[in-house]
XYZ file of C-alpha atoms in Angstrom:
114
model
C 11.400 0.197 9.301
C 7.657 0.228 9.900
C 5.051 2.517 8.411
C 1.908 3.289 10.352
C -1.368 4.518 8.961
C -4.880 5.297 10.074
C -7.541 4.167 7.581
C -9.831 6.879 6.283
C -13.439 7.038 7.390
C -15.934 5.333 5.093
C -17.710 8.649 4.466
C -14.470 10.345 3.362
C -13.511 7.445 1.122
C -16.909 7.507 -0.585
C -16.701 11.280 -1.030
C -13.214 11.064 -2.540
C -13.657 8.265 -5.068
C -17.321 7.333 -4.900
C -16.724 3.906 -3.373
C -15.445 2.282 -0.226
C -13.901 -1.132 0.333
C -16.608 -3.601 1.283
C -14.281 -6.147 2.853
C -15.125 -6.587 6.524
C -12.834 -9.533 7.249
C -9.508 -7.936 6.299
C -7.626 -5.937 8.875
C -4.356 -3.998 8.471
C -1.326 -5.949 9.653
C 2.018 -4.275 10.153
C 5.064 -6.402 10.745
C 8.678 -7.088 9.790
C 9.853 -6.179 6.313
C 7.153 -3.535 5.919
C 4.461 -6.082 5.076
C 1.028 -4.540 4.798
C -2.072 -6.560 4.116
C -5.291 -4.639 3.764
C -8.433 -4.091 1.758
C -8.310 -1.172 -0.613
C -9.951 0.092 -3.783
C -8.163 -1.304 -6.830
C -8.138 0.503 -10.167
C -7.400 -0.579 -13.718
C -7.497 2.954 -15.102
C -7.973 6.469 -13.843
C -11.271 6.715 -15.723
C -13.346 3.974 -14.101
C -13.048 2.985 -10.452
C -13.675 -0.544 -9.283
C -13.593 -1.503 -5.659
C -13.060 -5.236 -5.158
C -11.127 -6.258 -2.039
C -7.401 -6.270 -2.779
C -4.416 -7.781 -1.028
C -1.485 -5.393 -0.874
C 2.148 -5.946 -0.007
C 5.299 -3.938 -0.553
C 7.317 -7.154 -0.527
C 7.117 -9.708 -3.362
C 6.506 -13.334 -2.381
C 9.977 -14.377 -3.567
C 11.926 -11.727 -1.619
C 14.509 -12.607 1.000
C 14.678 -10.541 4.189
C 17.553 -8.340 2.948
C 15.627 -7.336 -0.183
C 12.398 -6.969 1.775
C 13.975 -4.214 3.858
C 14.848 -2.288 0.677
C 11.427 -2.345 -1.010
C 9.643 0.260 1.069
C 9.480 2.972 -1.597
C 8.811 2.736 -5.305
C 9.884 5.762 -7.329
C 7.887 6.631 -10.406
C 11.104 6.908 -12.421
C 12.290 3.360 -11.620
C 9.206 1.323 -10.681
C 9.013 -0.312 -14.139
C 12.631 -1.513 -13.980
C 13.014 -2.677 -10.359
C 12.550 -6.452 -9.828
C 10.250 -5.896 -6.852
C 7.689 -3.860 -8.768
C 8.164 -4.340 -12.532
C 5.843 -7.338 -12.922
C 2.916 -5.586 -11.230
C 3.718 -2.365 -13.080
C 3.733 -4.156 -16.442
C 0.306 -5.674 -15.685
C -0.956 -2.262 -14.467
C -1.730 -3.622 -11.019
C -1.976 -0.480 -8.963
C -3.602 -0.121 -5.580
C -4.906 3.031 -3.919
C -5.110 2.975 -0.151
C -7.137 5.867 1.297
C -5.626 6.957 4.604
C -6.422 9.617 7.187
C -2.849 9.752 8.553
C 0.483 8.230 7.550
C 3.780 8.362 9.388
C 7.005 6.437 9.782
C 9.758 6.307 12.368
C 12.617 8.752 12.044
C 16.102 7.400 11.479
C 17.620 9.554 14.224
C 15.337 8.771 17.172
C 13.243 5.799 16.126
C 10.125 7.623 17.355
C 7.105 8.072 15.084
C 6.751 11.301 13.164
C 3.117 12.354 12.932
């Protein structure tokens, strides 16, 4: 399954959180196993925002293809206990990705839902 997104405009990102990613060399890359690599604001707490470039992936480096296909969603209730996310959750490594649009293919038709 692939997820597709349209990055938010710089002006909207700055209005929403006061900062915008300054990374000009990173570009979104969508591919097998829902791998997403992008620049995004990274936060340590909800109080103070920091905006260094961040690398983001839904799939841990050690994952095999079968597991990679099952790591698309992280539920708040289980994110601290699932092997794919618990290490990052324990270290409070969260990433916010401002988007203008987000959609994924439907299971029935395989066509994007917008």
